[in-house]
């Protein structure tokens, strides 16, 4: 093996475009599943607080399943299992529309929703019940007390955990390679196969992952600072 | 559907349990559990060393280990596995079985995660314990060995169990480099049957669920026990229970 040389990868337009396509797909999968996960997490949180035992039991089962089954197995179950149970027109449509990526988004989004909803719940639990009592005493209805008093404080408490899980969601997007999504991990394997520059290709992509993860953490820290009324100078 | 699942379990339970063994490498559930147990067993001492290094005032110990922990946490495990896949044979100069590659990768990865757990346990103890131990004449290492670590590690047992559950789930990623674990066995069955992928992967998910859920319950129960004990509300040993314990020779 000749000496370390990144220029062979970065100087080749073919490899660079593979890399860029990989980055694009990684972000599509990560952002798509993040939006799905956050939407579902808010719905799950609502169900948790709904009166009656049914919603609570459903959310408990949902969270338990997604936390105790490996994410890769969930991906395989969706792509190889549930996909084949769908009616033919749906299957054809999905095959025409990059089915791998869609199922990666579904599996990762459903899985991460369980973690996000637990983060939000723990954030809400950390708000003292006195806050709710005080808001009600001041004349707020239950819904408006939730809207103006409880959720703003609870979601702020949950921010560090949400940031952590957003980073792991981003890292988990690499699992999509197992069902053939052409994302960043897929790109590095392709480039390595073509260029035989094993060390350089892995190093390049590893640094990219590291930089993106650190960027998400920085964005999260910025959001946390903005959300803090004292440190953002709004109080 | 249910009869299909029962039929698959009836026909392939041995493959799911131990893989091709003894006609091939140990695989299936046995390989998954062996890999997880070995990974945690090796990662544990590594994590204590890393935690002590991160707590050390010496920049030569502190900085590289902090960098290692940040690196490990910022990069997908799959990426580390691919690194291991080509680095481990390069370092050892021999053809390495994928099981060993996976083990080395998991030890590094979980060692870094576990080190943060251990560090949290030590930081949570407070300075007083260390100061008291040093005042009593213990050296730094002696104080760590006899005073700090026994308390800190006891308090983080629930988190250690959680990392163990995470390790079991992470072993599935060995699928990418063909580690003959439970996921691999399931995909082999799927390749043989071809017509029942949902049933096969459902069984796989169910097995993982049962194992990881049971272990998570153990973690929750242990946590409650430790909280009660620290709050002083756990049942204290009475003279009678101590005598009983001595008679049955069980640690009380």
Tab-separated table of C-alpha atoms in Angstrom:
chain	number	residue	atom	x	y	z
A	1	UNK	CA	0.000	0.000	0.000
A	2	UNK	CA	1.414	3.334	-0.991
A	3	UNK	CA	1.605	6.250	1.399
A	4	UNK	CA	-1.291	8.293	2.687
A	5	UNK	CA	-2.869	10.294	-0.116
A	6	UNK	CA	-6.288	11.900	0.121
A	7	UNK	CA	-5.995	13.716	-3.207
A	8	UNK	CA	-6.731	10.551	-5.143
A	9	UNK	CA	-10.245	10.524	-3.660
A	10	UNK	CA	-10.872	14.254	-3.393
A	11	UNK	CA	-9.337	14.913	-6.821
A	12	UNK	CA	-11.580	12.406	-8.577
A	13	UNK	CA	-14.924	13.982	-9.540
A	14	UNK	CA	-16.587	10.563	-9.647
A	15	UNK	CA	-15.715	9.800	-6.012
A	16	UNK	CA	-16.598	13.309	-4.899
A	17	UNK	CA	-20.052	13.063	-6.470
A	18	UNK	CA	-20.578	9.642	-4.817
A	19	UNK	CA	-19.616	11.194	-1.519
A	20	UNK	CA	-21.963	14.143	-1.993
A	21	UNK	CA	-24.860	11.850	-2.978
A	22	UNK	CA	-24.129	9.783	0.146
A	23	UNK	CA	-24.188	12.887	2.331
A	24	UNK	CA	-27.453	13.991	0.700
A	25	UNK	CA	-29.089	10.599	1.305
A	26	UNK	CA	-27.837	10.449	4.907
A	27	UNK	CA	-29.420	13.836	5.553
A	28	UNK	CA	-32.678	12.876	3.804
A	29	UNK	CA	-32.962	9.746	5.954
A	30	UNK	CA	-31.879	11.516	9.158
A	31	UNK	CA	-34.080	14.605	8.754
A	32	UNK	CA	-37.052	12.583	7.475
A	33	UNK	CA	-36.943	10.188	10.402
A	34	UNK	CA	-36.317	13.045	12.860
A	35	UNK	CA	-39.489	14.841	11.725
A	36	UNK	CA	-41.488	11.592	11.822
A	37	UNK	CA	-40.072	10.715	15.248
A	38	UNK	CA	-40.794	14.131	16.758
A	39	UNK	CA	-44.365	14.201	15.405
A	40	UNK	CA	-45.061	10.718	16.736
A	41	UNK	CA	-43.378	11.515	20.058
A	42	UNK	CA	-45.730	14.470	20.606
A	43	UNK	CA	-48.731	12.254	19.761
A	44	UNK	CA	-47.452	9.567	22.156
A	45	UNK	CA	-46.981	12.203	24.848
A	46	UNK	CA	-50.575	13.338	24.324
A	47	UNK	CA	-51.777	9.738	24.612
A	48	UNK	CA	-49.800	9.316	27.837
A	49	UNK	CA	-51.635	12.202	29.422
A	50	UNK	CA	-55.022	11.223	28.013
A	51	UNK	CA	-57.547	10.032	30.610
A	52	UNK	CA	-58.151	6.289	30.843
A	53	UNK	CA	-55.743	3.361	30.941
A	54	UNK	CA	-55.842	2.426	27.224
A	55	UNK	CA	-53.620	5.226	25.877
A	56	UNK	CA	-51.111	4.738	28.649
A	57	UNK	CA	-50.921	0.979	28.081
A	58	UNK	CA	-50.462	1.497	24.337
A	59	UNK	CA	-47.617	3.973	24.813
A	60	UNK	CA	-45.925	1.726	27.391
A	61	UNK	CA	-46.038	-1.215	24.974
A	62	UNK	CA	-44.852	0.964	22.081
A	63	UNK	CA	-41.878	2.312	24.017
A	64	UNK	CA	-41.013	-1.099	25.433
A	65	UNK	CA	-40.982	-2.729	21.987
A	66	UNK	CA	-38.867	-0.058	20.336
A	67	UNK	CA	-36.367	0.133	23.173
A	68	UNK	CA	-35.839	-3.611	23.544
A	69	UNK	CA	-35.564	-4.731	19.931
A	70	UNK	CA	-32.326	-3.811	18.116
A	71	UNK	CA	-32.814	-1.035	15.552
A	72	UNK	CA	-31.253	-3.167	12.817
A	73	UNK	CA	-33.813	-5.929	13.449
A	74	UNK	CA	-36.606	-3.340	13.221
A	75	UNK	CA	-35.193	-2.180	9.880
A	76	UNK	CA	-34.982	-5.762	8.584
A	77	UNK	CA	-38.507	-6.525	9.807
A	78	UNK	CA	-39.918	-3.471	7.987
A	79	UNK	CA	-37.992	-3.842	4.760
A	80	UNK	CA	-37.924	-7.623	4.321
A	81	UNK	CA	-41.015	-8.504	6.354
A	82	UNK	CA	-43.778	-5.915	6.376
A	83	UNK	CA	-42.945	-4.693	2.865
A	84	UNK	CA	-43.816	-8.131	1.440
A	85	UNK	CA	-47.174	-8.199	3.244
A	86	UNK	CA	-48.354	-5.024	1.524
A	87	UNK	CA	-50.833	-5.175	-1.391
A	88	UNK	CA	-49.297	-5.177	-4.870
A	89	UNK	CA	-50.156	-1.596	-5.944
A	90	UNK	CA	-48.494	-0.249	-2.788
A	91	UNK	CA	-45.436	-2.428	-3.386
A	92	UNK	CA	-45.127	-1.221	-6.989
A	93	UNK	CA	-45.501	2.401	-5.965
A	94	UNK	CA	-42.893	2.034	-3.219
A	95	UNK	CA	-40.453	0.279	-5.559
A	96	UNK	CA	-40.753	3.209	-7.943
A	97	UNK	CA	-40.113	5.686	-5.151
A	98	UNK	CA	-36.915	4.444	-3.500
A	99	UNK	CA	-38.542	1.939	-1.134
A	100	UNK	CA	-35.291	1.392	0.832
A	101	UNK	CA	-35.081	5.027	1.860
A	102	UNK	CA	-38.800	5.198	2.731
A	103	UNK	CA	-38.570	2.127	4.943
A	104	UNK	CA	-35.381	3.407	6.557
A	105	UNK	CA	-37.224	6.625	7.442
A	106	UNK	CA	-40.237	4.686	8.770
A	107	UNK	CA	-38.214	2.214	10.851
A	108	UNK	CA	-35.782	4.771	12.288
A	109	UNK	CA	-38.564	7.319	12.863
A	110	UNK	CA	-40.864	4.889	14.683
A	111	UNK	CA	-37.965	3.619	16.768
A	112	UNK	CA	-36.663	7.048	17.742
A	113	UNK	CA	-40.173	8.305	18.541
A	114	UNK	CA	-40.119	5.982	21.556
A	115	UNK	CA	-36.936	7.612	22.860
A	116	UNK	CA	-38.110	11.164	22.100
A	117	UNK	CA	-41.454	10.628	23.841
A	118	UNK	CA	-39.683	9.288	26.931
A	119	UNK	CA	-37.345	12.308	26.908
A	120	UNK	CA	-40.311	14.670	26.689
A	121	UNK	CA	-42.137	12.805	29.437
A	122	UNK	CA	-39.171	12.954	31.788
A	123	UNK	CA	-38.888	16.671	31.015
A	124	UNK	CA	-42.568	17.144	31.893
A	125	UNK	CA	-42.211	15.093	35.068
A	126	UNK	CA	-39.391	17.358	36.191
A	127	UNK	CA	-41.790	20.343	36.254
A	128	UNK	CA	-43.142	20.625	39.774
A	129	UNK	CA	-46.899	19.897	40.131
A	130	UNK	CA	-47.097	23.218	41.979
A	131	UNK	CA	-46.701	24.939	38.607
A	132	UNK	CA	-49.893	23.339	37.359
A	133	UNK	CA	-51.740	24.177	40.579
A	134	UNK	CA	-50.536	27.790	40.446
A	135	UNK	CA	-51.556	28.117	36.776
A	136	UNK	CA	-55.021	26.715	37.525
A	137	UNK	CA	-55.330	29.002	40.552
A	138	UNK	CA	-54.586	31.969	38.273
A	139	UNK	CA	-57.566	30.996	36.132
A	140	UNK	CA	-55.892	28.995	33.316
A	141	UNK	CA	-57.872	26.089	31.924
A	142	UNK	CA	-56.130	22.679	31.873
A	143	UNK	CA	-55.254	23.040	28.190
A	144	UNK	CA	-54.004	26.597	28.449
A	145	UNK	CA	-52.012	25.771	31.606
A	146	UNK	CA	-50.382	22.959	29.631
A	147	UNK	CA	-49.815	25.232	26.640
A	148	UNK	CA	-48.367	28.247	28.451
A	149	UNK	CA	-46.895	26.882	31.678
A	150	UNK	CA	-46.153	23.150	31.684
A	151	UNK	CA	-45.011	22.311	28.131
A	152	UNK	CA	-42.611	25.282	27.746
A	153	UNK	CA	-40.836	24.300	30.957
A	154	UNK	CA	-41.023	20.579	30.299
A	155	UNK	CA	-39.675	20.728	26.756
A	156	UNK	CA	-36.824	22.952	27.943
A	157	UNK	CA	-35.932	20.354	30.596
A	158	UNK	CA	-35.972	17.670	27.928
A	159	UNK	CA	-33.618	19.478	25.549
A	160	UNK	CA	-30.297	17.837	26.585
A	161	UNK	CA	-31.787	14.340	26.258
A	162	UNK	CA	-33.442	15.258	22.943
A	163	UNK	CA	-30.107	16.510	21.600
A	164	UNK	CA	-28.392	13.265	22.673
A	165	UNK	CA	-31.001	11.178	20.925
A	166	UNK	CA	-30.924	13.391	17.831
A	167	UNK	CA	-27.212	12.631	17.543
A	168	UNK	CA	-27.845	8.908	17.944
A	169	UNK	CA	-30.618	9.119	15.338
A	170	UNK	CA	-28.118	10.674	12.944
A	171	UNK	CA	-25.571	7.947	13.703
A	172	UNK	CA	-28.242	5.237	13.376
A	173	UNK	CA	-28.978	6.435	9.843
A	174	UNK	CA	-25.825	4.474	8.913
A	175	UNK	CA	-27.770	1.251	9.644
A	176	UNK	CA	-29.812	1.955	6.507
A	177	UNK	CA	-26.872	0.534	4.558
A	178	UNK	CA	-28.042	-2.938	5.656
A	179	UNK	CA	-31.171	-2.609	3.485
A	180	UNK	CA	-29.259	-1.026	0.609
A	181	UNK	CA	-29.887	2.709	1.023
A	182	UNK	CA	-27.156	4.585	-0.824
A	183	UNK	CA	-26.133	6.816	2.075
A	184	UNK	CA	-22.729	7.851	3.415
A	185	UNK	CA	-21.642	4.424	4.745
A	186	UNK	CA	-22.684	2.903	1.443
A	187	UNK	CA	-20.675	5.542	-0.409
A	188	UNK	CA	-17.490	4.816	1.560
A	189	UNK	CA	-17.744	1.095	0.783
A	190	UNK	CA	-18.203	1.869	-2.922
A	191	UNK	CA	-15.316	4.329	-3.024
A	192	UNK	CA	-13.099	1.888	-1.142
A	193	UNK	CA	-13.946	-0.889	-3.607
A	194	UNK	CA	-13.118	1.301	-6.600
A	195	UNK	CA	-10.095	3.225	-5.344
A	196	UNK	CA	-8.442	0.610	-3.038
A	197	UNK	CA	-7.689	3.577	-0.768
A	198	UNK	CA	-9.113	1.850	2.310
A	199	UNK	CA	-7.569	3.976	5.034
A	200	UNK	CA	-8.194	7.291	3.293
A	201	UNK	CA	-11.835	6.598	2.393
A	202	UNK	CA	-12.730	5.435	5.900
A	203	UNK	CA	-10.870	8.328	7.469
A	204	UNK	CA	-12.654	10.846	5.253
A	205	UNK	CA	-16.132	9.532	5.994
A	206	UNK	CA	-15.416	9.048	9.704
A	207	UNK	CA	-14.340	12.686	9.947
A	208	UNK	CA	-17.523	13.698	8.086
A	209	UNK	CA	-19.692	11.770	10.566
A	210	UNK	CA	-17.784	13.289	13.480
A	211	UNK	CA	-18.159	16.830	12.100
A	212	UNK	CA	-21.903	16.384	11.472
A	213	UNK	CA	-22.435	14.896	14.955
A	214	UNK	CA	-20.552	17.780	16.550
A	215	UNK	CA	-22.596	20.229	14.455
A	216	UNK	CA	-25.838	18.723	15.753
A	217	UNK	CA	-24.515	19.002	19.322
A	218	UNK	CA	-23.550	22.656	18.718
A	219	UNK	CA	-26.963	23.400	17.199
A	220	UNK	CA	-28.545	21.731	20.226
A	221	UNK	CA	-26.443	23.746	22.644
A	222	UNK	CA	-27.442	26.937	20.778
A	223	UNK	CA	-31.131	25.966	20.985
A	224	UNK	CA	-30.776	25.227	24.690
A	225	UNK	CA	-29.204	28.649	25.245
A	226	UNK	CA	-31.922	30.354	23.218
A	227	UNK	CA	-34.619	28.511	25.172
A	228	UNK	CA	-33.168	29.504	28.532
A	229	UNK	CA	-34.937	32.737	29.507
A	230	UNK	CA	-32.150	33.826	31.850
A	231	UNK	CA	-29.181	33.218	29.574
A	232	UNK	CA	-30.913	34.529	26.448
A	233	UNK	CA	-31.604	37.785	28.298
A	234	UNK	CA	-35.384	37.599	28.006
A	235	UNK	CA	-35.983	37.514	31.759
B	1	UNK	CA	-49.416	-16.942	10.190
B	2	UNK	CA	-49.002	-18.303	13.728
B	3	UNK	CA	-48.721	-21.875	12.448
B	4	UNK	CA	-45.959	-20.700	10.064
B	5	UNK	CA	-44.072	-19.186	12.964
B	6	UNK	CA	-44.392	-22.359	15.039
B	7	UNK	CA	-43.251	-24.444	12.052
B	8	UNK	CA	-40.169	-22.260	11.533
B	9	UNK	CA	-39.251	-22.517	15.223
B	10	UNK	CA	-39.785	-26.294	15.141
B	11	UNK	CA	-37.577	-26.740	12.064
B	12	UNK	CA	-34.835	-24.258	12.844
B	13	UNK	CA	-34.617	-23.906	16.637
B	14	UNK	CA	-31.173	-25.492	16.764
B	15	UNK	CA	-29.818	-23.140	14.084
B	16	UNK	CA	-31.277	-20.160	15.959
B	17	UNK	CA	-29.778	-21.409	19.215
B	18	UNK	CA	-26.200	-22.418	18.285
B	19	UNK	CA	-25.846	-21.817	14.530
B	20	UNK	CA	-23.832	-24.369	12.527
B	21	UNK	CA	-22.006	-25.627	15.630
B	22	UNK	CA	-20.392	-28.243	15.888
B	23	UNK	CA	-20.057	-28.405	12.071
B	24	UNK	CA	-19.071	-24.757	11.902
B	25	UNK	CA	-18.421	-21.794	14.160
B	26	UNK	CA	-20.610	-21.287	17.218
B	27	UNK	CA	-23.490	-19.077	16.139
B	28	UNK	CA	-27.076	-18.076	16.812
B	29	UNK	CA	-28.251	-16.935	20.199
B	30	UNK	CA	-25.241	-18.586	21.891
B	31	UNK	CA	-22.837	-16.444	19.832
B	32	UNK	CA	-24.876	-13.297	20.488
B	33	UNK	CA	-24.813	-13.871	24.252
B	34	UNK	CA	-21.166	-14.992	24.326
B	35	UNK	CA	-20.164	-11.914	22.334
B	36	UNK	CA	-22.099	-9.595	24.662
B	37	UNK	CA	-20.766	-11.196	27.844
B	38	UNK	CA	-17.145	-11.154	26.627
B	39	UNK	CA	-17.501	-7.580	25.349
B	40	UNK	CA	-18.781	-6.313	28.711
B	41	UNK	CA	-16.247	-8.412	30.656
B	42	UNK	CA	-13.334	-6.872	28.728
B	43	UNK	CA	-14.880	-3.405	28.464
B	44	UNK	CA	-15.348	-3.177	32.236
B	45	UNK	CA	-11.662	-2.938	33.274
B	46	UNK	CA	-11.011	-0.757	30.207
B	47	UNK	CA	-13.777	1.606	31.287
B	48	UNK	CA	-12.402	1.934	34.836
B	49	UNK	CA	-8.959	2.785	33.449
B	50	UNK	CA	-10.486	5.321	31.022
B	51	UNK	CA	-12.637	6.888	33.745
B	52	UNK	CA	-9.641	7.273	36.091
B	53	UNK	CA	-7.622	8.757	33.225
B	54	UNK	CA	-10.384	11.273	32.454
B	55	UNK	CA	-10.566	12.251	36.121
B	56	UNK	CA	-6.801	12.606	36.346
B	57	UNK	CA	-5.254	16.086	36.497
B	58	UNK	CA	-2.427	15.083	34.157
B	59	UNK	CA	-3.130	16.423	30.639
B	60	UNK	CA	-1.188	13.488	29.163
B	61	UNK	CA	-3.784	11.095	30.556
B	62	UNK	CA	-6.789	13.374	30.398
B	63	UNK	CA	-6.685	14.786	26.875
B	64	UNK	CA	-6.147	11.651	24.747
B	65	UNK	CA	-8.817	9.759	26.661
B	66	UNK	CA	-11.282	12.662	26.423
B	67	UNK	CA	-10.611	12.778	22.674
B	68	UNK	CA	-11.116	9.014	22.417
B	69	UNK	CA	-14.441	9.183	24.267
B	70	UNK	CA	-15.701	12.085	22.123
B	71	UNK	CA	-14.559	10.317	18.961
B	72	UNK	CA	-16.257	7.053	19.904
B	73	UNK	CA	-19.488	8.799	20.789
B	74	UNK	CA	-19.529	10.953	17.650
B	75	UNK	CA	-19.015	8.168	15.107
B	76	UNK	CA	-21.606	5.496	14.233
B	77	UNK	CA	-20.789	2.052	15.632
B	78	UNK	CA	-21.135	0.679	12.108
B	79	UNK	CA	-18.251	2.924	11.032
B	80	UNK	CA	-16.092	1.623	13.900
B	81	UNK	CA	-16.941	-1.953	12.894
B	82	UNK	CA	-15.801	-1.244	9.336
B	83	UNK	CA	-12.598	0.277	10.750
B	84	UNK	CA	-12.065	-2.847	12.828
B	85	UNK	CA	-12.811	-4.987	9.797
B	86	UNK	CA	-9.737	-3.762	7.979
B	87	UNK	CA	-7.548	-2.536	10.868
B	88	UNK	CA	-7.560	-5.651	13.098
B	89	UNK	CA	-6.203	-7.974	10.358
B	90	UNK	CA	-3.673	-5.272	9.430
B	91	UNK	CA	-2.369	-5.038	13.021
B	92	UNK	CA	-2.351	-8.771	13.742
B	93	UNK	CA	-1.216	-9.714	10.226
B	94	UNK	CA	-3.474	-12.756	10.174
B	95	UNK	CA	-6.891	-13.740	8.924
B	96	UNK	CA	-9.129	-12.768	11.835
B	97	UNK	CA	-12.575	-14.312	12.351
B	98	UNK	CA	-15.337	-11.707	12.212
B	99	UNK	CA	-16.376	-12.687	15.752
B	100	UNK	CA	-13.028	-11.440	17.087
B	101	UNK	CA	-13.195	-8.232	15.029
B	102	UNK	CA	-16.643	-7.550	16.442
B	103	UNK	CA	-15.437	-8.294	19.977
B	104	UNK	CA	-12.511	-5.866	19.722
B	105	UNK	CA	-14.769	-3.142	18.276
B	106	UNK	CA	-17.399	-3.633	20.967
B	107	UNK	CA	-14.782	-3.509	23.745
B	108	UNK	CA	-13.521	-0.144	22.468
B	109	UNK	CA	-17.022	1.236	21.886
B	110	UNK	CA	-18.713	0.033	25.070
B	111	UNK	CA	-15.530	0.730	27.052
B	112	UNK	CA	-15.870	4.399	26.106
B	113	UNK	CA	-19.578	4.502	26.970
B	114	UNK	CA	-19.106	2.578	30.196
B	115	UNK	CA	-16.255	4.854	31.223
B	116	UNK	CA	-18.686	7.771	31.291
B	117	UNK	CA	-21.013	5.727	33.501
B	118	UNK	CA	-18.166	4.882	35.887
B	119	UNK	CA	-16.961	8.474	35.862
B	120	UNK	CA	-20.483	9.645	36.700
B	121	UNK	CA	-20.576	7.223	39.623
B	122	UNK	CA	-17.243	8.480	40.967
B	123	UNK	CA	-18.154	12.180	40.535
B	124	UNK	CA	-21.517	11.593	42.218
B	125	UNK	CA	-19.784	10.319	45.355
B	126	UNK	CA	-18.440	13.732	46.269
B	127	UNK	CA	-15.008	14.808	47.426
B	128	UNK	CA	-15.520	13.943	51.082
B	129	UNK	CA	-15.025	10.215	50.561
B	130	UNK	CA	-11.675	10.652	48.839
B	131	UNK	CA	-10.506	13.253	51.356
B	132	UNK	CA	-11.500	11.051	54.302
B	133	UNK	CA	-9.770	8.021	52.775
B	134	UNK	CA	-6.595	10.016	52.125
B	135	UNK	CA	-6.741	11.451	55.654
B	136	UNK	CA	-6.864	7.906	56.991
B	137	UNK	CA	-3.561	7.218	55.246
B	138	UNK	CA	-4.706	5.501	52.047
B	139	UNK	CA	-2.676	6.203	48.913
B	140	UNK	CA	-4.629	7.505	45.875
B	141	UNK	CA	-4.868	4.018	44.386
B	142	UNK	CA	-5.642	2.472	47.771
B	143	UNK	CA	-8.458	4.956	48.327
B	144	UNK	CA	-9.815	4.236	44.843
B	145	UNK	CA	-9.565	0.499	45.320
B	146	UNK	CA	-11.031	0.221	48.814
B	147	UNK	CA	-13.230	3.296	49.282
B	148	UNK	CA	-14.308	5.035	46.066
B	149	UNK	CA	-14.785	2.291	43.470
B	150	UNK	CA	-16.747	-0.163	45.653
B	151	UNK	CA	-19.309	2.556	46.403
B	152	UNK	CA	-19.316	4.169	42.952
B	153	UNK	CA	-19.600	0.885	41.040
B	154	UNK	CA	-22.340	-0.370	43.352
B	155	UNK	CA	-24.367	2.765	42.646
B	156	UNK	CA	-24.020	2.465	38.865
B	157	UNK	CA	-24.942	-1.237	38.629
B	158	UNK	CA	-28.306	-0.356	36.958
B	159	UNK	CA	-26.515	1.706	34.296
B	160	UNK	CA	-24.014	-1.114	33.760
B	161	UNK	CA	-26.927	-3.480	33.109
B	162	UNK	CA	-28.350	-0.932	30.635
B	163	UNK	CA	-25.017	-0.841	28.790
B	164	UNK	CA	-25.123	-4.650	28.742
B	165	UNK	CA	-28.581	-4.545	27.114
B	166	UNK	CA	-27.248	-2.003	24.605
B	167	UNK	CA	-24.335	-4.355	23.873
B	168	UNK	CA	-26.708	-7.239	23.137
B	169	UNK	CA	-28.583	-4.980	20.722
B	170	UNK	CA	-25.334	-3.730	19.169
B	171	UNK	CA	-24.085	-7.246	18.401
B	172	UNK	CA	-26.718	-7.300	15.614
B	173	UNK	CA	-24.537	-4.891	13.622
B	174	UNK	CA	-22.085	-7.770	13.165
B	175	UNK	CA	-24.566	-8.735	10.439
B	176	UNK	CA	-22.714	-6.319	8.154
B	177	UNK	CA	-19.392	-8.198	8.526
B	178	UNK	CA	-21.034	-11.671	8.721
B	179	UNK	CA	-20.616	-12.430	12.419
B	180	UNK	CA	-22.551	-15.715	12.801
B	181	UNK	CA	-24.895	-14.378	15.510
B	182	UNK	CA	-28.665	-14.639	15.977
B	183	UNK	CA	-29.459	-12.046	13.275
B	184	UNK	CA	-27.184	-13.889	10.859
B	185	UNK	CA	-28.924	-17.193	11.649
B	186	UNK	CA	-32.311	-15.583	10.998
B	187	UNK	CA	-31.201	-14.174	7.655
B	188	UNK	CA	-29.841	-17.626	6.734
B	189	UNK	CA	-33.259	-19.130	7.483
B	190	UNK	CA	-34.867	-16.357	5.458
B	191	UNK	CA	-32.595	-17.157	2.511
B	192	UNK	CA	-33.594	-20.826	2.704
B	193	UNK	CA	-37.336	-20.231	3.024
B	194	UNK	CA	-37.608	-17.117	0.818
B	195	UNK	CA	-41.401	-16.990	1.187
B	196	UNK	CA	-41.866	-16.066	4.843
B	197	UNK	CA	-39.603	-13.103	5.619
B	198	UNK	CA	-42.106	-11.474	7.981
B	199	UNK	CA	-42.454	-14.617	10.089
B	200	UNK	CA	-38.668	-15.111	10.325
B	201	UNK	CA	-37.884	-11.529	11.316
B	202	UNK	CA	-40.841	-11.481	13.692
B	203	UNK	CA	-39.307	-14.438	15.560
B	204	UNK	CA	-35.978	-12.584	15.605
B	205	UNK	CA	-37.560	-9.429	17.043
B	206	UNK	CA	-39.494	-11.468	19.622
B	207	UNK	CA	-36.370	-13.279	20.877
B	208	UNK	CA	-34.458	-10.014	21.260
B	209	UNK	CA	-37.445	-8.430	22.973
B	210	UNK	CA	-37.725	-11.202	25.561
B	211	UNK	CA	-34.014	-11.093	26.418
B	212	UNK	CA	-33.588	-7.326	26.516
B	213	UNK	CA	-36.893	-6.677	28.276
B	214	UNK	CA	-36.060	-9.162	31.043
B	215	UNK	CA	-32.639	-7.573	31.545
B	216	UNK	CA	-34.128	-4.062	31.561
B	217	UNK	CA	-36.515	-5.211	34.302
B	218	UNK	CA	-33.529	-6.472	36.302
B	219	UNK	CA	-31.947	-3.020	35.897
B	220	UNK	CA	-35.111	-1.252	37.091
B	221	UNK	CA	-35.516	-3.550	40.102
B	222	UNK	CA	-31.838	-3.183	41.053
B	223	UNK	CA	-32.165	0.575	40.810
B	224	UNK	CA	-35.149	0.572	43.171
B	225	UNK	CA	-33.271	-1.642	45.606
B	226	UNK	CA	-30.243	0.650	45.602
B	227	UNK	CA	-32.428	3.760	46.035
B	228	UNK	CA	-34.215	2.138	48.988
B	229	UNK	CA	-30.947	1.054	50.518
B	230	UNK	CA	-29.443	4.533	50.185
B	231	UNK	CA	-32.591	6.075	51.649
B	232	UNK	CA	-32.231	3.663	54.573
B	233	UNK	CA	-35.677	2.163	54.049
B	234	UNK	CA	-34.491	-1.244	52.851
B	235	UNK	CA	-35.137	-4.035	55.334
B	236	UNK	CA	-32.179	-4.009	57.721
B	237	UNK	CA	-30.682	-7.362	58.731
B	238	UNK	CA	-32.073	-8.402	62.090
B	239	UNK	CA	-30.438	-10.779	64.540
B	240	UNK	CA	-32.815	-13.494	63.391
B	241	UNK	CA	-32.161	-13.001	59.664
B	242	UNK	CA	-28.416	-12.890	60.261
B	243	UNK	CA	-28.552	-16.163	62.172
B	244	UNK	CA	-30.619	-17.684	59.378
B	245	UNK	CA	-28.153	-16.429	56.823
B	246	UNK	CA	-25.262	-17.920	58.782
B	247	UNK	CA	-27.094	-21.242	58.991
B	248	UNK	CA	-27.878	-21.432	55.284
B	249	UNK	CA	-24.456	-20.009	54.422
B	250	UNK	CA	-25.986	-17.426	52.060
B	251	UNK	CA	-24.744	-13.859	51.904
B	252	UNK	CA	-27.517	-11.776	53.454
